[in-house]
CSV table of N, CA, C and O in Angstrom, one decimal:
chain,number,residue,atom,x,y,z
A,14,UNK,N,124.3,109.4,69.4
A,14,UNK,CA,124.3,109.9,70.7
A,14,UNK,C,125.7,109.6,71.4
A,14,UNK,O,126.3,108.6,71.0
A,15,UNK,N,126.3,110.5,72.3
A,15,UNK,CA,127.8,110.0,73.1
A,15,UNK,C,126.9,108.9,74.1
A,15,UNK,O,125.8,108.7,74.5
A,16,UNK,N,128.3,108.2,74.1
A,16,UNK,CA,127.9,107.3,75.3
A,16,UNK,C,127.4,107.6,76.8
A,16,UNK,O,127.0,106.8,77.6
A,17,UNK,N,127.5,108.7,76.9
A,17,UNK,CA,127.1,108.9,78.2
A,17,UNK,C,125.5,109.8,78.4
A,17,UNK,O,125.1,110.0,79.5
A,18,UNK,N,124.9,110.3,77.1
A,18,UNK,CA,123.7,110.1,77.3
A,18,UNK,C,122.6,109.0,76.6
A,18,UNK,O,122.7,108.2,75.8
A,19,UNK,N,121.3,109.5,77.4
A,19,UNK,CA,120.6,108.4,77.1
A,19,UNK,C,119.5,108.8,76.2
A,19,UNK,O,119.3,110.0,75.9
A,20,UNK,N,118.8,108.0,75.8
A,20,UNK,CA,117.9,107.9,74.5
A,20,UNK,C,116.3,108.6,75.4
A,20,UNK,O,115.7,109.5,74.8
A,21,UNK,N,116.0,108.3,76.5
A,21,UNK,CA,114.9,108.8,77.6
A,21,UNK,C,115.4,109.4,78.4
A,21,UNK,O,115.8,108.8,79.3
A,22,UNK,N,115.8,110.7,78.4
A,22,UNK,CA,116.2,110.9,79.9
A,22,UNK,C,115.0,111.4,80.5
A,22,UNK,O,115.2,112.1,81.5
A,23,UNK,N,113.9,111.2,80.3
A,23,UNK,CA,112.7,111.8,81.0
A,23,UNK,C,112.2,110.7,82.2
A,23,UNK,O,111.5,110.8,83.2
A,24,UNK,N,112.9,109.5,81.6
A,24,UNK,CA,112.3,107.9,82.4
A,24,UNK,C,113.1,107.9,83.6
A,24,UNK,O,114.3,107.6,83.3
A,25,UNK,N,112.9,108.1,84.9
A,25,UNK,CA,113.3,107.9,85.9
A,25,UNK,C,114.0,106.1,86.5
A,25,UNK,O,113.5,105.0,86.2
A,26,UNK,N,115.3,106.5,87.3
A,26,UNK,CA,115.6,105.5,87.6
A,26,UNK,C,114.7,104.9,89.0
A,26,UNK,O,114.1,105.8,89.6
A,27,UNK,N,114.4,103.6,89.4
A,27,UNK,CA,113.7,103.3,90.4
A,27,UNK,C,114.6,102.3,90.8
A,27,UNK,O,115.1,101.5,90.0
A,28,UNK,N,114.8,102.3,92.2
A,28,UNK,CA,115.9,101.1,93.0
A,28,UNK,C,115.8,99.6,92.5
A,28,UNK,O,116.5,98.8,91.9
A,29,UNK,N,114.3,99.5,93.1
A,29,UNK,CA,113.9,98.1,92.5
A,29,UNK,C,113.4,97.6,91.2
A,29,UNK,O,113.3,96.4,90.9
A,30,UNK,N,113.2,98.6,90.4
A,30,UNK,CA,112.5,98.1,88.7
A,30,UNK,C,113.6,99.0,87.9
A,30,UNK,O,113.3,99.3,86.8
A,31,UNK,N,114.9,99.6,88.3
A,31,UNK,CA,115.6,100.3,87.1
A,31,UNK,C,114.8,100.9,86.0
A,31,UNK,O,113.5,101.0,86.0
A,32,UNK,N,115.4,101.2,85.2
A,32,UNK,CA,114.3,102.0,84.2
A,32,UNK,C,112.9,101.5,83.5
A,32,UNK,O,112.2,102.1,82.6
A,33,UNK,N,112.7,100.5,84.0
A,33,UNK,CA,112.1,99.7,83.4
A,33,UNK,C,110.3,100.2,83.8
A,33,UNK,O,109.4,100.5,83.0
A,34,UNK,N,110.5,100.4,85.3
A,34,UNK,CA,109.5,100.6,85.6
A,34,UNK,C,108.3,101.4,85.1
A,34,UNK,O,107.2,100.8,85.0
A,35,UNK,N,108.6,102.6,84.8
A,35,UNK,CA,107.7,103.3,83.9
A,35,UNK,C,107.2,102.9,82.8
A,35,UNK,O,105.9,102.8,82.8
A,36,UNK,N,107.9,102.5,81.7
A,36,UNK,CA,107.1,102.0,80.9
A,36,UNK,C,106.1,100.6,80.9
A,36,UNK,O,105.1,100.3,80.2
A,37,UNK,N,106.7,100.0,81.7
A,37,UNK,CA,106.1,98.8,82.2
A,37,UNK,C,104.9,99.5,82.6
A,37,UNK,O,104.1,99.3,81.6
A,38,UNK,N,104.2,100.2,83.6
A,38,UNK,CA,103.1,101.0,83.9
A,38,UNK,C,102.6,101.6,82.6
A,38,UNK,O,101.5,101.2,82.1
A,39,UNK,N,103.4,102.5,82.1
A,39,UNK,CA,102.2,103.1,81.0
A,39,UNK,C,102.0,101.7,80.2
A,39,UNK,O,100.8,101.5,80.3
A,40,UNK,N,102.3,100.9,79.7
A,40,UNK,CA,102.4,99.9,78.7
A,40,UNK,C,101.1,99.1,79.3
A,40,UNK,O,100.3,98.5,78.6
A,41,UNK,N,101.1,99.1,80.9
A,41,UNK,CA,99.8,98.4,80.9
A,41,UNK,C,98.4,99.0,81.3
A,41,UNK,O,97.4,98.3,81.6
A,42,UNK,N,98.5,100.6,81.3
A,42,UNK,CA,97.4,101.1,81.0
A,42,UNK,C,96.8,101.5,79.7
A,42,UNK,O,95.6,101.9,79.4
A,43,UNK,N,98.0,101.3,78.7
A,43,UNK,CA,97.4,101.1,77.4
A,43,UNK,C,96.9,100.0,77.0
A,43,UNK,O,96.1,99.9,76.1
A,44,UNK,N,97.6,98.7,77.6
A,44,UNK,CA,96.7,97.4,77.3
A,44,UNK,C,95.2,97.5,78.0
A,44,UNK,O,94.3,97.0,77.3
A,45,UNK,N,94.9,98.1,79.0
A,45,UNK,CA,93.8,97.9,79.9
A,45,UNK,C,92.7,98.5,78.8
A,45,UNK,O,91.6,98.0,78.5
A,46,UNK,N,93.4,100.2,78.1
A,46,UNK,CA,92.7,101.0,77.2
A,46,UNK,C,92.3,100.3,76.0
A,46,UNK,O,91.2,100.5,75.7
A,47,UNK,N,92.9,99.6,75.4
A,47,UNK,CA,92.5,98.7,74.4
A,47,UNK,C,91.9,97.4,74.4
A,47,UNK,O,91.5,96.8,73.5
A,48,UNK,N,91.8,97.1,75.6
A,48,UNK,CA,91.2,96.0,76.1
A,48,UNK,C,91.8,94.8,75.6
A,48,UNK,O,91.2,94.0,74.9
A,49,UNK,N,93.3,94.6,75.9
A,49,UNK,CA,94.0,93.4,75.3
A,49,UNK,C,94.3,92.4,76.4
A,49,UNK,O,95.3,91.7,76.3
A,50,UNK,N,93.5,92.4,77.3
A,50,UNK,CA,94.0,92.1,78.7
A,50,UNK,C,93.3,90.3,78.6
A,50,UNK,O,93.5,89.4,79.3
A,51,UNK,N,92.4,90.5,77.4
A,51,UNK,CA,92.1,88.7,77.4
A,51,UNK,C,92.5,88.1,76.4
A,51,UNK,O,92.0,87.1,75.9
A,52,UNK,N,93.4,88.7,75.9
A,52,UNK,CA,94.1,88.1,74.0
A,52,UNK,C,95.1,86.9,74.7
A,52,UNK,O,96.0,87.2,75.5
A,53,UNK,N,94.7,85.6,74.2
A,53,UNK,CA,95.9,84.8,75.0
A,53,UNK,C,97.0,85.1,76.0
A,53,UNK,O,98.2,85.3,75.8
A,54,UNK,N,96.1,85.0,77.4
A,54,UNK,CA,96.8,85.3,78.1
A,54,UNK,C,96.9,86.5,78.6
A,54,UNK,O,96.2,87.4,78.2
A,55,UNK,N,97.9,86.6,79.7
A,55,UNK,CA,98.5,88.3,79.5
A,55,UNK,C,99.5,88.6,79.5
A,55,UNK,O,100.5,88.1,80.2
A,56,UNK,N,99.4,89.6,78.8
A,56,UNK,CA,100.9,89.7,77.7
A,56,UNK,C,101.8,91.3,78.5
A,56,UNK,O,101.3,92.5,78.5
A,57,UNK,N,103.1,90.8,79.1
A,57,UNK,CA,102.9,92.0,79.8
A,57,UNK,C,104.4,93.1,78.3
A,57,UNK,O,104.6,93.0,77.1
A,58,UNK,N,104.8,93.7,79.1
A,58,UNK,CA,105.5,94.7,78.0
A,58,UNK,C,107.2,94.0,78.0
A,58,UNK,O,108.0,94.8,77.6
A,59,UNK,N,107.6,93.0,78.4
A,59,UNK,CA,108.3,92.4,77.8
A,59,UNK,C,107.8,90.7,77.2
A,59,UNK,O,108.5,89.7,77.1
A,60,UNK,N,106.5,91.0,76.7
A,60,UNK,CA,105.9,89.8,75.6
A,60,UNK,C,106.7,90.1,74.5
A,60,UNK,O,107.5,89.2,74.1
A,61,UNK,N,106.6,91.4,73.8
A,61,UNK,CA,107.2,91.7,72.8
A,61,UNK,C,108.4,91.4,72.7
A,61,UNK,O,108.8,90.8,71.7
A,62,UNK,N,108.9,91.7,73.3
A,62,UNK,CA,110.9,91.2,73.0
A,62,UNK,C,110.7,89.5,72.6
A,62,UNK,O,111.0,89.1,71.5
A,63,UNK,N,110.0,88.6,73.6
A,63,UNK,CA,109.9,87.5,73.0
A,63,UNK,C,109.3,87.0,71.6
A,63,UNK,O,109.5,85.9,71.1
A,64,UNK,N,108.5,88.0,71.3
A,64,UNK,CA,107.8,87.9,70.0
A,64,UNK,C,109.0,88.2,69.0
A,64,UNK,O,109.2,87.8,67.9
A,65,UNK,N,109.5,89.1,69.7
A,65,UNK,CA,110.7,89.9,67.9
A,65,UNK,C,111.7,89.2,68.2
A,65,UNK,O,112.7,89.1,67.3
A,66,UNK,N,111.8,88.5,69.3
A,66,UNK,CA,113.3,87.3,68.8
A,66,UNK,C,112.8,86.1,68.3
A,66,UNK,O,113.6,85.6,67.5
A,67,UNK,N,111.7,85.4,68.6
A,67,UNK,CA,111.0,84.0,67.6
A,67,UNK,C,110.7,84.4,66.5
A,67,UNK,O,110.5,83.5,65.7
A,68,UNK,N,110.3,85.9,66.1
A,68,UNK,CA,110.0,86.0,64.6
A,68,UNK,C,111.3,86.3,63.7
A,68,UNK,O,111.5,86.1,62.5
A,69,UNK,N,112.2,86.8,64.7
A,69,UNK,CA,113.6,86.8,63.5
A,69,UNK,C,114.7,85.8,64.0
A,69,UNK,O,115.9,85.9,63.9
A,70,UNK,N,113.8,84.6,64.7
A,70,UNK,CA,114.6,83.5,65.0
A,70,UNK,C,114.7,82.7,63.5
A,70,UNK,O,115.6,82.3,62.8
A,71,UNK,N,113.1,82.7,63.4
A,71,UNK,CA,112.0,81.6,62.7
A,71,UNK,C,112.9,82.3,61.0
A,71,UNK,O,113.1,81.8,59.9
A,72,UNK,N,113.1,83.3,61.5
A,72,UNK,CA,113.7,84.0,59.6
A,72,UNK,C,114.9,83.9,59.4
A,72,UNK,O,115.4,84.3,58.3
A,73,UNK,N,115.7,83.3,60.4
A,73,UNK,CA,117.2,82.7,60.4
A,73,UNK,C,118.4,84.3,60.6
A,73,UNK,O,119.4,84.4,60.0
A,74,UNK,N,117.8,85.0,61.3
A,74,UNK,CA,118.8,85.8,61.5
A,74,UNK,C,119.2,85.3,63.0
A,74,UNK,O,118.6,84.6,63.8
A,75,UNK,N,121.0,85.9,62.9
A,75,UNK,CA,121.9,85.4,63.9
A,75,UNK,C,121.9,86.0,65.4
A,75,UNK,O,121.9,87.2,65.7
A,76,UNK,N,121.9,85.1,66.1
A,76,UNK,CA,121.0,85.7,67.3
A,76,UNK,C,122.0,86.8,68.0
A,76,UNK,O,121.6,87.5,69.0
A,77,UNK,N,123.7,87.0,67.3
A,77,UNK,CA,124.4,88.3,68.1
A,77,UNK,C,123.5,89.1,67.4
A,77,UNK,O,122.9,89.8,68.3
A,78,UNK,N,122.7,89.5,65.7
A,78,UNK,CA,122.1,90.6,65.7
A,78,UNK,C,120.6,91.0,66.4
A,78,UNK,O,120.3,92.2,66.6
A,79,UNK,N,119.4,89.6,66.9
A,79,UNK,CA,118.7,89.3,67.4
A,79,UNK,C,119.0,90.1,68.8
A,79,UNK,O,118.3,90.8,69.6
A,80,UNK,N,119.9,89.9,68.9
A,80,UNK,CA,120.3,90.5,70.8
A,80,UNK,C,121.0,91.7,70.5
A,80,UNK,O,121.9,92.0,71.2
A,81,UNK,N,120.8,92.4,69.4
A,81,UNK,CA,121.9,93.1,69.7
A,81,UNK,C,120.6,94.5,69.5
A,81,UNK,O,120.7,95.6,70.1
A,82,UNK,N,119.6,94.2,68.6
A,82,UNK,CA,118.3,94.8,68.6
A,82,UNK,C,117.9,94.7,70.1
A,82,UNK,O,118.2,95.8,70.7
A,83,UNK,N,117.6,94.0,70.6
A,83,UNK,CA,116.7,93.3,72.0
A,83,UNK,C,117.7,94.1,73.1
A,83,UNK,O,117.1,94.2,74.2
A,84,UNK,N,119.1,94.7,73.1
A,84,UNK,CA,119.8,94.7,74.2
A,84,UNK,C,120.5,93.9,74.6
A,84,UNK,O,121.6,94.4,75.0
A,85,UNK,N,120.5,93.2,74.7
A,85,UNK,CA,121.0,91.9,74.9
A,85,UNK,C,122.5,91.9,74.8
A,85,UNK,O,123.0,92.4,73.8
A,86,UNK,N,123.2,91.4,75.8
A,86,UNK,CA,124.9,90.8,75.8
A,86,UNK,C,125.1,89.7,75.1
A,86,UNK,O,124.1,89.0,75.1
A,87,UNK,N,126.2,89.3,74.4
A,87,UNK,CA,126.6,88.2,73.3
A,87,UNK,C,127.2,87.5,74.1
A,87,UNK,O,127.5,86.4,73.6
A,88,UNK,N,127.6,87.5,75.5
A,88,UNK,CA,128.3,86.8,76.4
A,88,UNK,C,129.9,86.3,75.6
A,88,UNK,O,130.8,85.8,76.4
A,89,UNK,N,130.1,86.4,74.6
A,89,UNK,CA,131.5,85.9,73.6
A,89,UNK,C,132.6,87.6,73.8
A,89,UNK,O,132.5,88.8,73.6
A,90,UNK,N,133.9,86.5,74.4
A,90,UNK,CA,134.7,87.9,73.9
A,90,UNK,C,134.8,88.1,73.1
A,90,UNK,O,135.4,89.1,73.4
A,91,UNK,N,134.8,88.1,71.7
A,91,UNK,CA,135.0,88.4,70.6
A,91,UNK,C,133.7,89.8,70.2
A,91,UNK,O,134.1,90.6,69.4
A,92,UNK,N,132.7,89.9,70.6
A,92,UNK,CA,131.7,91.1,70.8
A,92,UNK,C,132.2,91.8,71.9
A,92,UNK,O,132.9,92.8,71.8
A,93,UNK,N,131.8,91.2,73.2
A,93,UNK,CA,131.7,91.9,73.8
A,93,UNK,C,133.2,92.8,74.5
A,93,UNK,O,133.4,93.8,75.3
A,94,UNK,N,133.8,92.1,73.7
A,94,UNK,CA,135.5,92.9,74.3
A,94,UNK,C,135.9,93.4,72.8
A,94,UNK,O,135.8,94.6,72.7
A,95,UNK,N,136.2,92.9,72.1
A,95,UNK,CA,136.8,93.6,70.3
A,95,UNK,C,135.3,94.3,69.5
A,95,UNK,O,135.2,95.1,68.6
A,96,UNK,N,134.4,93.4,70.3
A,96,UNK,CA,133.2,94.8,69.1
A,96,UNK,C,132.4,95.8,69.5
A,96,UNK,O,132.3,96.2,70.7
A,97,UNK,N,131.7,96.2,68.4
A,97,UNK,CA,131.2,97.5,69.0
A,97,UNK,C,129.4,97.1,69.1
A,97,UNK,O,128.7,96.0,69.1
A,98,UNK,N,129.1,98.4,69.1
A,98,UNK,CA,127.3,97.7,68.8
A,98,UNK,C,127.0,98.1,67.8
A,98,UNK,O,127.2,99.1,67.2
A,99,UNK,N,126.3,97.0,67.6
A,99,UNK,CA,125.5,97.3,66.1
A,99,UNK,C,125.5,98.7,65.5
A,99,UNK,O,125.4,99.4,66.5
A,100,UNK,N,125.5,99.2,64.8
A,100,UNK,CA,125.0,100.2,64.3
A,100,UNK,C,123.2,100.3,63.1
A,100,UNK,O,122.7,99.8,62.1
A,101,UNK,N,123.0,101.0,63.9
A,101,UNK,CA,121.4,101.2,63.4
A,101,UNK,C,120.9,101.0,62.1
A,101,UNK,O,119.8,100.6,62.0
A,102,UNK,N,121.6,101.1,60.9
A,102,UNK,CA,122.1,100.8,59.4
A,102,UNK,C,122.0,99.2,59.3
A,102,UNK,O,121.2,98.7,58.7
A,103,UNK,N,123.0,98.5,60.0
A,103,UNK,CA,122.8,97.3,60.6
A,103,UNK,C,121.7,96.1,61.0
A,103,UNK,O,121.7,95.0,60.6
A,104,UNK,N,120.9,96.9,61.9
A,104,UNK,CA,119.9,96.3,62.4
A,104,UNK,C,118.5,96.9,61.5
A,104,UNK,O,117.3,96.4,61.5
A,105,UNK,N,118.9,97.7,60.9
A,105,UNK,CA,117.0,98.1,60.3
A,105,UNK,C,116.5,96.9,59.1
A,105,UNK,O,115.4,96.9,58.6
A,106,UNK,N,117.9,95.6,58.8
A,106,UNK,CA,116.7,94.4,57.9
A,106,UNK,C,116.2,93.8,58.5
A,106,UNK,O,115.5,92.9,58.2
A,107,UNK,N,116.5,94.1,59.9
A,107,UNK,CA,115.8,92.8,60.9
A,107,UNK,C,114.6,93.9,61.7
A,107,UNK,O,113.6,93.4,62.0
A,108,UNK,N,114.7,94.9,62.0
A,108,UNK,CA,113.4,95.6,62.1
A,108,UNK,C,112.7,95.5,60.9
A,108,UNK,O,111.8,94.6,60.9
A,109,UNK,N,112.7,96.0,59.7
A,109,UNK,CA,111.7,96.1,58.6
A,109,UNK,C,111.1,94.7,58.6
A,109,UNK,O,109.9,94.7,58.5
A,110,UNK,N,112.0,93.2,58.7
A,110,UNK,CA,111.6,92.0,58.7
A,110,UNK,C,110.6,91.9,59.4
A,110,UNK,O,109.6,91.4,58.8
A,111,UNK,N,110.4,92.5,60.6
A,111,UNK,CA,109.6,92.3,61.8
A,111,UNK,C,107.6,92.9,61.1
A,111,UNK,O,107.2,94.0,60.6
A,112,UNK,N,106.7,91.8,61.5
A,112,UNK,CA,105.1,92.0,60.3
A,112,UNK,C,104.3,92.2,61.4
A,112,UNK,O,104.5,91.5,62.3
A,113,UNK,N,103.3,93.2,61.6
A,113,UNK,CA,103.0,93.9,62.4
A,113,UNK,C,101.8,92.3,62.5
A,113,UNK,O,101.4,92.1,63.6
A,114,UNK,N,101.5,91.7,61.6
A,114,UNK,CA,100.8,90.5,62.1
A,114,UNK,C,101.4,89.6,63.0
A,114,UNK,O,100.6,88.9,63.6
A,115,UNK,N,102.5,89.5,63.2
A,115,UNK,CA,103.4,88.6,64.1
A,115,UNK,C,103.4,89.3,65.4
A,115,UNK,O,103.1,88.4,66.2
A,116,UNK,N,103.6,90.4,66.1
A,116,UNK,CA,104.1,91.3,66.8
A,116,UNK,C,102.2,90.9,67.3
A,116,UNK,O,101.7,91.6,68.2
């Protein structure tokens, strides 16, 4: 994709929740649909980001690739001023890593 478009352009921006908003909603009308709403706790739609960085914490991958799946900024000039992003080739041993039992 060029940098200047986006992966959703269907997902509306919202002042106060940025793109987030939407999926955050549908995400928890499908928990309500599945009835996941008493599985320890409640797990909202950024549970998951926390689950896929402790499970490829726990497998010793490096947390610039960990964040770099997740979105996430490296805060280091050395990424964030001289590198680029990940490329997708890159990141797919740390998705395949990821067991749909952990998740």
């Amino acid at each position: 994709m060029r940098s200047d478009e986006r992966l959703f352009p269907e997902i509306n921006y919202h002042t106060k929740h940025g793109y987030s908003g939407q999926p955050s909603k549908w995400f928890s009308r499908l928990r309500a649909k599945l009835e996941l709403s008493g599985t320890k706790g409640r797990k909202d739609f950024h549970s998951f980001r926390h689950t896929v960085a402790n499970c490829l914490k726990q497998q010793g991958y490096a947390e610039s690739l960990i964040g770099g799946l997740l979105g996430h900024a490296t805060g280091g000039i050395t990424y964030e001023r001289y590198g680029k992003e990940f490329k997708p080739e890159s990141l797919q041993s740390a998705v395949e890593a990821l067991s749909i039992d952990v998740l």
